[in-house]
């Protein structure tokens, strides 16, 4: 089967066409600046990237350009649309309604819309992408894969906030967690790769990218994760603050004369590595800055690592032990020095790193702990698109 995987944002859309038998990417790319002007990036496997400036007033138009590019006589990956057997859509928030991926029926779309309140920036954009695809490919089955679904197994003690219970009752204010597709994919792969029985395993996944979260996966099920009602909670991220004393919001609002919306913009877009360093949200820039003696870049890296270590430590407690820690996503897969710094907090657990392998490992599967380490530490590259493809195939086959 060929599965078109779509990740639709408010002004951009990423896509991959994946053959589910070979699990090879046939073509991939993105549409940017939808509703502004428009740019299509398209790359057939084995060929160079093509970039075209194309007017994309709507998402439907953007998807039409993707479908045209996929069928292009010279560089297309398929002859015609009959070769797309299913579409898998990333959906950010499934609230408490979705604990697994699901075929997108009109009832399901309505239920996703009911979650819009919980992710006002993301869910409406996801729905626009789904509806545009349905219009352009009315007979192709579509599946929604939710960022929150994997964490629906969290117990009440992990998902309730210490807030008046009525907010949970009335508005479903609780912890949901995100990056679920990645945490699910990586935890399963970690068990497989290390030869652990997933049904008898304690795995901690550190998804460290521009957005970052840690999860505790006990016997294959997420029992806690660092993001909450929104992706703002938890780790210090590229531009997000992660956990802060909530009273800071009022304090800064008064000092800087900011509205709630403006404070939220600071916490989501101007904080984290960006805010701490004053330089960049990109970890590569921070490393370069730190190596040139920039103290704020160095401090940002320390704060980032310390927060990750604290979460890992708390999840060791949550599971009363840990068999393996897996690092994934842009920073987790590529920065051995940071992995070493994080794991240096766990001498007390008998963690010993293999520095040579750790420092040499970039974006490939590897065990980076020493043979006699009591806890296995590994790098497992995430692949959310492949995970969405697999989920889609499982539901439409
Ligand atoms: P992601 O959100 O998973 O794409 O990860 C993006 C983050 O990973 C950014 O902070 C990048 O700077 C960082 N990153 C990606 N590749 C590298 C690398 N080779 N070395 C250091 N950081 C990297």
GROMACS .gro file of C-alpha atoms and ligand atoms in nm:
model
  420
    1UNK     CA    1   0.000   0.000   0.000
    2UNK     CA    2   0.102   0.360  -0.058
    3UNK     CA    3   0.013   0.590   0.228
    4UNK     CA    4   0.022   0.968   0.205
    5UNK     CA    5   0.113   1.105   0.547
    6UNK     CA    6   0.001   1.462   0.609
    7UNK     CA    7   0.097   1.693   0.895
    8UNK     CA    8  -0.102   2.010   0.841
    9UNK     CA    9  -0.031   2.333   1.028
   10UNK     CA   10  -0.194   2.673   1.001
   11UNK     CA   11   0.030   2.798   0.721
   12UNK     CA   12   0.238   2.494   0.635
   13UNK     CA   13   0.193   2.130   0.549
   14UNK     CA   14   0.445   1.847   0.555
   15UNK     CA   15   0.388   1.533   0.353
   16UNK     CA   16   0.547   1.197   0.279
   17UNK     CA   17   0.432   0.924   0.045
   18UNK     CA   18   0.540   0.593   0.199
   19UNK     CA   19   0.515   0.243   0.062
   20UNK     CA   20   0.398   0.036   0.355
   21UNK     CA   21   0.550  -0.294   0.241
   22UNK     CA   22   0.905  -0.165   0.189
   23UNK     CA   23   0.854   0.121   0.441
   24UNK     CA   24   1.046   0.338   0.192
   25UNK     CA   25   0.966   0.704   0.141
   26UNK     CA   26   0.869   0.744  -0.227
   27UNK     CA   27   0.850   1.124  -0.213
   28UNK     CA   28   0.834   1.393   0.052
   29UNK     CA   29   0.828   1.765   0.102
   30UNK     CA   30   0.630   2.055   0.237
   31UNK     CA   31   0.413   2.349   0.146
   32UNK     CA   32   0.501   2.674   0.319
   33UNK     CA   33   0.341   3.015   0.349
   34UNK     CA   34  -0.008   2.884   0.267
   35UNK     CA   35  -0.251   3.177   0.262
   36UNK     CA   36   0.040   3.423   0.233
   37UNK     CA   37   0.208   3.351  -0.102
   38UNK     CA   38   0.316   2.988  -0.124
   39UNK     CA   39   0.614   2.759  -0.175
   40UNK     CA   40   0.616   2.391  -0.263
   41UNK     CA   41   0.915   2.175  -0.174
   42UNK     CA   42   0.904   1.834  -0.342
   43UNK     CA   43   1.159   1.556  -0.347
   44UNK     CA   44   1.124   1.221  -0.511
   45UNK     CA   45   1.343   0.954  -0.351
   46UNK     CA   46   1.685   0.958  -0.513
   47UNK     CA   47   1.637   1.295  -0.685
   48UNK     CA   48   1.722   1.651  -0.586
   49UNK     CA   49   1.477   1.875  -0.402
   50UNK     CA   50   1.258   2.093  -0.625
   51UNK     CA   51   1.139   2.426  -0.490
   52UNK     CA   52   0.857   2.611  -0.666
   53UNK     CA   53   0.696   2.941  -0.572
   54UNK     CA   54   0.324   2.880  -0.629
   55UNK     CA   55   0.024   3.083  -0.520
   56UNK     CA   56  -0.144   2.885  -0.239
   57UNK     CA   57  -0.439   3.084  -0.111
   58UNK     CA   58  -0.589   2.776   0.057
   59UNK     CA   59  -0.480   2.440   0.199
   60UNK     CA   60  -0.688   2.269  -0.070
   61UNK     CA   61  -0.480   2.444  -0.335
   62UNK     CA   62  -0.161   2.345  -0.153
   63UNK     CA   63  -0.265   1.978  -0.140
   64UNK     CA   64  -0.364   1.993  -0.507
   65UNK     CA   65  -0.005   2.106  -0.586
   66UNK     CA   66   0.130   1.815  -0.380
   67UNK     CA   67  -0.092   1.568  -0.568
   68UNK     CA   68   0.013   1.723  -0.902
   69UNK     CA   69   0.381   1.695  -0.808
   70UNK     CA   70   0.334   1.331  -0.702
   71UNK     CA   71   0.181   1.256  -1.046
   72UNK     CA   72   0.424   1.466  -1.249
   73UNK     CA   73   0.526   1.279  -1.566
   74UNK     CA   74   0.899   1.327  -1.512
   75UNK     CA   75   0.954   1.344  -1.138
   76UNK     CA   76   0.631   1.199  -0.999
   77UNK     CA   77   0.634   0.900  -0.764
   78UNK     CA   78   0.302   0.762  -0.889
   79UNK     CA   79   0.113   0.750  -1.221
   80UNK     CA   80  -0.222   0.860  -1.086
   81UNK     CA   81  -0.418   0.904  -0.764
   82UNK     CA   82  -0.539   0.543  -0.768
   83UNK     CA   83  -0.191   0.460  -0.638
   84UNK     CA   84  -0.260   0.642  -0.310
   85UNK     CA   85  -0.437   0.378  -0.100
   86UNK     CA   86  -0.484   0.574   0.221
   87UNK     CA   87  -0.404   0.903   0.389
   88UNK     CA   88  -0.276   0.926   0.747
   89UNK     CA   89  -0.323   1.261   0.918
   90UNK     CA   90  -0.139   1.380   1.226
   91UNK     CA   91  -0.392   1.530   1.466
   92UNK     CA   92  -0.251   1.715   1.764
   93UNK     CA   93  -0.523   1.690   2.028
   94UNK     CA   94  -0.767   1.406   2.077
   95UNK     CA   95  -0.860   1.509   2.433
   96UNK     CA   96  -1.006   1.219   2.630
   97UNK     CA   97  -1.204   1.108   2.328
   98UNK     CA   98  -0.927   0.925   2.143
   99UNK     CA   99  -0.694   0.671   2.300
  100UNK     CA  100  -0.587   0.529   1.966
  101UNK     CA  101  -0.577   0.616   1.598
  102UNK     CA  102  -0.907   0.604   1.417
  103UNK     CA  103  -1.064   0.608   1.071
  104UNK     CA  104  -1.189   0.959   0.998
  105UNK     CA  105  -1.566   0.935   0.968
  106UNK     CA  106  -1.798   1.241   0.988
  107UNK     CA  107  -1.866   1.155   1.357
  108UNK     CA  108  -1.494   1.139   1.432
  109UNK     CA  109  -1.436   1.474   1.262
  110UNK     CA  110  -1.705   1.625   1.480
  111UNK     CA  111  -1.540   1.482   1.792
  112UNK     CA  112  -1.202   1.625   1.683
  113UNK     CA  113  -1.367   1.962   1.634
  114UNK     CA  114  -1.495   1.939   1.991
  115UNK     CA  115  -1.129   1.921   2.102
  116UNK     CA  116  -1.044   2.249   1.922
  117UNK     CA  117  -1.066   2.443   2.248
  118UNK     CA  118  -0.778   2.235   2.387
  119UNK     CA  119  -0.548   2.307   2.091
  120UNK     CA  120  -0.679   2.621   1.923
  121UNK     CA  121  -0.366   2.670   1.713
  122UNK     CA  122  -0.332   2.313   1.593
  123UNK     CA  123  -0.658   2.118   1.571
  124UNK     CA  124  -0.843   2.360   1.340
  125UNK     CA  125  -0.545   2.350   1.101
  126UNK     CA  126  -0.540   1.968   1.114
  127UNK     CA  127  -0.911   1.963   1.029
  128UNK     CA  128  -0.862   2.200   0.736
  129UNK     CA  129  -0.602   1.960   0.595
  130UNK     CA  130  -0.829   1.658   0.648
  131UNK     CA  131  -1.126   1.826   0.482
  132UNK     CA  132  -0.917   1.945   0.187
  133UNK     CA  133  -0.785   1.590   0.134
  134UNK     CA  134  -1.138   1.450   0.158
  135UNK     CA  135  -1.253   1.688  -0.113
  136UNK     CA  136  -0.964   1.604  -0.344
  137UNK     CA  137  -0.962   1.228  -0.274
  138UNK     CA  138  -1.320   1.147  -0.174
  139UNK     CA  139  -1.284   0.770  -0.204
  140UNK     CA  140  -0.953   0.726  -0.027
  141UNK     CA  141  -0.974   0.607   0.336
  142UNK     CA  142  -0.831   0.852   0.587
  143UNK     CA  143  -0.700   0.790   0.938
  144UNK     CA  144  -0.631   1.033   1.223
  145UNK     CA  145  -0.325   0.965   1.441
  146UNK     CA  146  -0.332   1.169   1.761
  147UNK     CA  147  -0.034   1.319   1.942
  148UNK     CA  148  -0.214   1.270   2.270
  149UNK     CA  149  -0.348   0.915   2.222
  150UNK     CA  150  -0.049   0.716   2.353
  151UNK     CA  151  -0.061   0.902   2.684
  152UNK     CA  152  -0.428   0.826   2.750
  153UNK     CA  153  -0.309   0.532   2.961
  154UNK     CA  154  -0.171   0.776   3.223
  155UNK     CA  155  -0.333   0.707   3.561
  156UNK     CA  156  -0.545   0.972   3.729
  157UNK     CA  157  -0.270   1.053   3.980
  158UNK     CA  158  -0.045   1.154   3.688
  159UNK     CA  159  -0.298   1.347   3.485
  160UNK     CA  160  -0.487   1.548   3.747
  161UNK     CA  161  -0.357   1.894   3.833
  162UNK     CA  162  -0.381   2.025   4.186
  163UNK     CA  163  -0.659   2.260   4.079
  164UNK     CA  164  -1.027   2.280   4.173
  165UNK     CA  165  -1.172   1.952   4.042
  166UNK     CA  166  -1.456   2.137   3.875
  167UNK     CA  167  -1.214   2.262   3.607
  168UNK     CA  168  -1.150   1.902   3.511
  169UNK     CA  169  -1.521   1.822   3.527
  170UNK     CA  170  -1.632   2.125   3.332
  171UNK     CA  171  -1.348   2.191   3.091
  172UNK     CA  172  -1.136   1.875   3.093
  173UNK     CA  173  -0.838   2.068   3.228
  174UNK     CA  174  -0.588   1.789   3.292
  175UNK     CA  175  -0.254   1.666   3.167
  176UNK     CA  176  -0.267   1.503   2.822
  177UNK     CA  177   0.091   1.489   2.694
  178UNK     CA  178   0.208   1.517   2.334
  179UNK     CA  179   0.465   1.364   2.096
  180UNK     CA  180   0.270   1.042   2.164
  181UNK     CA  181   0.339   0.896   1.820
  182UNK     CA  182   0.712   0.940   1.879
  183UNK     CA  183   0.708   0.807   2.238
  184UNK     CA  184   0.510   0.504   2.123
  185UNK     CA  185   0.736   0.435   1.823
  186UNK     CA  186   1.060   0.484   2.015
  187UNK     CA  187   0.959   0.286   2.325
  188UNK     CA  188   0.847  -0.011   2.112
  189UNK     CA  189   1.163   0.003   1.904
  190UNK     CA  190   1.379   0.035   2.216
  191UNK     CA  191   1.234  -0.287   2.358
  192UNK     CA  192   1.280  -0.463   2.024
  193UNK     CA  193   1.632  -0.332   1.976
  194UNK     CA  194   1.747  -0.426   2.324
  195UNK     CA  195   1.564  -0.760   2.327
  196UNK     CA  196   1.342  -0.659   2.619
  197UNK     CA  197   0.996  -0.805   2.670
  198UNK     CA  198   0.783  -0.493   2.620
  199UNK     CA  199   0.519  -0.637   2.855
  200UNK     CA  200   0.774  -0.650   3.133
  201UNK     CA  201   0.977  -0.335   3.075
  202UNK     CA  202   1.048   0.008   3.221
  203UNK     CA  203   1.155   0.249   2.949
  204UNK     CA  204   1.210   0.624   2.962
  205UNK     CA  205   1.202   0.809   2.631
  206UNK     CA  206   1.364   1.152   2.604
  207UNK     CA  207   1.232   1.318   2.289
  208UNK     CA  208   1.462   1.619   2.269
  209UNK     CA  209   1.392   1.836   1.967
  210UNK     CA  210   1.278   2.192   1.927
  211UNK     CA  211   0.974   2.072   2.120
  212UNK     CA  212   1.086   1.832   2.391
  213UNK     CA  213   0.925   1.586   2.630
  214UNK     CA  214   1.012   1.283   2.842
  215UNK     CA  215   0.782   0.987   2.899
  216UNK     CA  216   0.771   0.693   3.137
  217UNK     CA  217   0.661   0.379   2.953
  218UNK     CA  218   0.579   0.089   3.182
  219UNK     CA  219   0.509  -0.246   3.013
  220UNK     CA  220   0.451  -0.066   2.682
  221UNK     CA  221   0.208   0.190   2.824
  222UNK     CA  222   0.269   0.557   2.894
  223UNK     CA  223   0.218   0.621   3.264
  224UNK     CA  224   0.351   0.976   3.272
  225UNK     CA  225   0.492   1.240   3.043
  226UNK     CA  226   0.628   1.589   3.086
  227UNK     CA  227   0.391   1.790   2.865
  228UNK     CA  228   0.048   1.870   3.005
  229UNK     CA  229  -0.276   2.034   2.895
  230UNK     CA  230  -0.063   2.196   2.627
  231UNK     CA  231   0.293   2.137   2.505
  232UNK     CA  232   0.415   2.425   2.723
  233UNK     CA  233   0.463   2.217   3.039
  234UNK     CA  234   0.775   2.023   3.128
  235UNK     CA  235   1.119   2.058   2.977
  236UNK     CA  236   1.292   2.378   2.877
  237UNK     CA  237   1.249   2.376   2.498
  238UNK     CA  238   1.363   2.572   2.194
  239UNK     CA  239   1.136   2.867   2.263
  240UNK     CA  240   0.902   2.732   2.537
  241UNK     CA  241   0.970   2.788   2.904
  242UNK     CA  242   0.853   2.448   3.028
  243UNK     CA  243   0.767   2.435   3.400
  244UNK     CA  244   0.769   2.767   3.581
  245UNK     CA  245   0.613   2.901   3.897
  246UNK     CA  246   0.268   3.008   3.768
  247UNK     CA  247   0.292   3.324   3.979
  248UNK     CA  248   0.561   3.448   3.740
  249UNK     CA  249   0.288   3.515   3.487
  250UNK     CA  250   0.120   3.778   3.704
  251UNK     CA  251   0.455   3.919   3.817
  252UNK     CA  252   0.584   3.971   3.463
  253UNK     CA  253   0.246   4.091   3.333
  254UNK     CA  254   0.247   4.368   3.594
  255UNK     CA  255   0.614   4.462   3.556
  256UNK     CA  256   0.609   4.465   3.177
  257UNK     CA  257   0.248   4.575   3.136
  258UNK     CA  258   0.155   4.271   2.929
  259UNK     CA  259  -0.183   4.111   2.859
  260UNK     CA  260  -0.243   3.738   2.917
  261UNK     CA  261  -0.201   3.677   2.544
  262UNK     CA  262   0.129   3.862   2.545
  263UNK     CA  263   0.257   3.667   2.845
  264UNK     CA  264   0.161   3.344   2.669
  265UNK     CA  265   0.355   3.456   2.361
  266UNK     CA  266   0.659   3.514   2.582
  267UNK     CA  267   0.626   3.167   2.739
  268UNK     CA  268   0.567   2.988   2.408
  269UNK     CA  269   0.784   3.181   2.165
  270UNK     CA  270   1.045   3.385   2.349
  271UNK     CA  271   1.155   3.163   2.636
  272UNK     CA  272   1.344   2.835   2.662
  273UNK     CA  273   1.684   2.813   2.495
  274UNK     CA  274   1.601   3.123   2.292
  275UNK     CA  275   1.513   3.332   2.595
  276UNK     CA  276   1.797   3.206   2.812
  277UNK     CA  277   2.069   3.252   2.551
  278UNK     CA  278   1.927   3.565   2.390
  279UNK     CA  279   2.079   3.419   2.077
  280UNK     CA  280   1.895   3.128   1.924
  281UNK     CA  281   1.654   2.844   1.986
  282UNK     CA  282   1.871   2.615   1.775
  283UNK     CA  283   2.091   2.383   1.979
  284UNK     CA  284   2.369   2.399   1.720
  285UNK     CA  285   2.395   2.775   1.766
  286UNK     CA  286   2.405   2.734   2.144
  287UNK     CA  287   2.688   2.483   2.122
  288UNK     CA  288   2.880   2.714   1.891
  289UNK     CA  289   2.815   3.007   2.128
  290UNK     CA  290   2.918   2.810   2.436
  291UNK     CA  291   3.240   2.692   2.271
  292UNK     CA  292   3.325   3.057   2.194
  293UNK     CA  293   3.282   3.141   2.563
  294UNK     CA  294   2.927   3.280   2.558
  295UNK     CA  295   2.815   3.228   2.921
  296UNK     CA  296   2.443   3.253   2.851
  297UNK     CA  297   2.461   2.985   2.582
  298UNK     CA  298   2.652   2.763   2.825
  299UNK     CA  299   2.396   2.830   3.099
  300UNK     CA  300   2.107   2.751   2.862
  301UNK     CA  301   2.261   2.410   2.786
  302UNK     CA  302   2.310   2.338   3.158
  303UNK     CA  303   1.951   2.436   3.242
  304UNK     CA  304   1.821   2.221   2.956
  305UNK     CA  305   2.023   1.916   3.063
  306UNK     CA  306   1.939   1.954   3.433
  307UNK     CA  307   1.566   1.971   3.363
  308UNK     CA  308   1.580   1.658   3.145
  309UNK     CA  309   1.776   1.477   3.418
  310UNK     CA  310   1.521   1.578   3.683
  311UNK     CA  311   1.236   1.440   3.472
  312UNK     CA  312   1.420   1.116   3.405
  313UNK     CA  313   1.488   1.083   3.777
  314UNK     CA  314   1.124   1.141   3.863
  315UNK     CA  315   1.017   0.874   3.613
  316UNK     CA  316   1.259   0.624   3.765
  317UNK     CA  317   1.060   0.687   4.083
  318UNK     CA  318   0.725   0.664   3.902
  319UNK     CA  319   0.817   0.318   3.767
  320UNK     CA  320   1.021   0.211   4.071
  321UNK     CA  321   1.317   0.145   3.843
  322UNK     CA  322   1.423   0.168   3.482
  323UNK     CA  323   1.559  -0.081   3.228
  324UNK     CA  324   1.644   0.160   2.950
  325UNK     CA  325   1.663   0.528   2.862
  326UNK     CA  326   1.622   0.613   2.492
  327UNK     CA  327   1.724   0.945   2.339
  328UNK     CA  328   1.550   1.065   2.025
  329UNK     CA  329   1.468   1.370   1.802
  330UNK     CA  330   1.706   1.638   1.670
  331UNK     CA  331   1.901   1.707   1.989
  332UNK     CA  332   1.861   1.364   2.150
  333UNK     CA  333   1.981   1.181   1.839
  334UNK     CA  334   2.273   1.407   1.758
  335UNK     CA  335   2.438   1.554   2.065
  336UNK     CA  336   2.645   1.294   2.248
  337UNK     CA  337   2.797   1.548   2.484
  338UNK     CA  338   2.453   1.649   2.608
  339UNK     CA  339   2.343   1.285   2.647
  340UNK     CA  340   2.656   1.227   2.853
  341UNK     CA  341   2.586   1.534   3.065
  342UNK     CA  342   2.228   1.420   3.133
  343UNK     CA  343   2.323   1.064   3.219
  344UNK     CA  344   2.605   1.181   3.451
  345UNK     CA  345   2.328   1.253   3.704
  346UNK     CA  346   2.258   0.878   3.730
  347UNK     CA  347   2.573   0.731   3.876
  348UNK     CA  348   2.358   0.628   4.171
  349UNK     CA  349   2.159   0.396   3.942
  350UNK     CA  350   2.476   0.230   3.816
  351UNK     CA  351   2.461   0.403   3.477
  352UNK     CA  352   2.793   0.385   3.293
  353UNK     CA  353   2.831   0.536   2.949
  354UNK     CA  354   3.046   0.417   2.662
  355UNK     CA  355   3.185   0.761   2.581
  356UNK     CA  356   3.346   0.657   2.257
  357UNK     CA  357   3.022   0.517   2.112
  358UNK     CA  358   2.812   0.793   2.267
  359UNK     CA  359   3.017   1.074   2.115
  360UNK     CA  360   3.032   0.902   1.776
  361UNK     CA  361   2.659   0.829   1.751
  362UNK     CA  362   2.449   1.065   1.541
  363UNK     CA  363   2.102   0.983   1.412
  364UNK     CA  364   2.146   0.608   1.420
  365UNK     CA  365   2.043   0.328   1.652
  366UNK     CA  366   2.309   0.249   1.909
  367UNK     CA  367   2.356   0.135   2.266
  368UNK     CA  368   2.561   0.416   2.418
  369UNK     CA  369   2.598   0.276   2.770
  370UNK     CA  370   2.888   0.054   2.873
  371UNK     CA  371   2.842  -0.324   2.877
  372UNK     CA  372   2.839  -0.330   3.258
  373UNK     CA  373   2.592  -0.041   3.295
  374UNK     CA  374   2.295  -0.136   3.516
  375UNK     CA  375   2.064   0.065   3.291
  376UNK     CA  376   2.085   0.049   2.912
  377UNK     CA  377   2.108   0.388   2.744
  378UNK     CA  378   2.048   0.410   2.371
  379UNK     CA  379   1.980   0.635   2.074
  380UNK     CA  380   1.670   0.540   1.876
  381UNK     CA  381   1.588   0.778   1.591
  382UNK     CA  382   1.221   0.865   1.584
  383UNK     CA  383   1.013   0.840   1.268
  384UNK     CA  384   0.669   0.986   1.326
  385UNK     CA  385   0.572   0.964   0.958
  386UNK     CA  386   0.647   0.592   0.946
  387UNK     CA  387   0.455   0.544   1.270
  388UNK     CA  388   0.154   0.726   1.118
  389UNK     CA  389   0.187   0.511   0.804
  390UNK     CA  390   0.185   0.190   1.011
  391UNK     CA  391  -0.114   0.302   1.218
  392UNK     CA  392  -0.300   0.394   0.899
  393UNK     CA  393  -0.232   0.058   0.733
  394UNK     CA  394  -0.341  -0.130   1.045
  395UNK     CA  395  -0.679   0.043   1.033
  396UNK     CA  396  -0.758   0.037   0.660
  397UNK     CA  397  -0.619  -0.301   0.551
  398LIG     P1  398   1.362   1.848   1.587
  398LIG     O1  399   1.257   1.936   1.645
  398LIG     O2  400   1.353   1.705   1.630
  398LIG     O3  401   1.377   1.864   1.437
  398LIG     O4  402   1.503   1.901   1.648
  398LIG     C1  403   1.548   2.029   1.625
  398LIG     C2  404   1.662   2.059   1.720
  398LIG     O5  405   1.764   1.961   1.703
  398LIG     C3  406   1.727   2.194   1.698
  398LIG     O6  407   1.757   2.255   1.822
  398LIG     C4  408   1.857   2.158   1.628
  398LIG     O7  409   1.959   2.250   1.655
  398LIG     C5  410   1.890   2.025   1.691
  398LIG     N1  411   1.980   1.949   1.605
  398LIG     C6  412   1.951   1.886   1.489
  398LIG     N2  413   2.064   1.830   1.437
  398LIG     C7  414   2.165   1.860   1.522
  398LIG     C8  415   2.305   1.832   1.526
  398LIG     N3  416   2.362   1.761   1.429
  398LIG     N4  417   2.376   1.880   1.631
  398LIG     C9  418   2.318   1.952   1.728
  398LIG     N5  419   2.186   1.982   1.730
  398LIG    C10  420   2.111   1.937   1.631
   0.00000   0.00000   0.00000
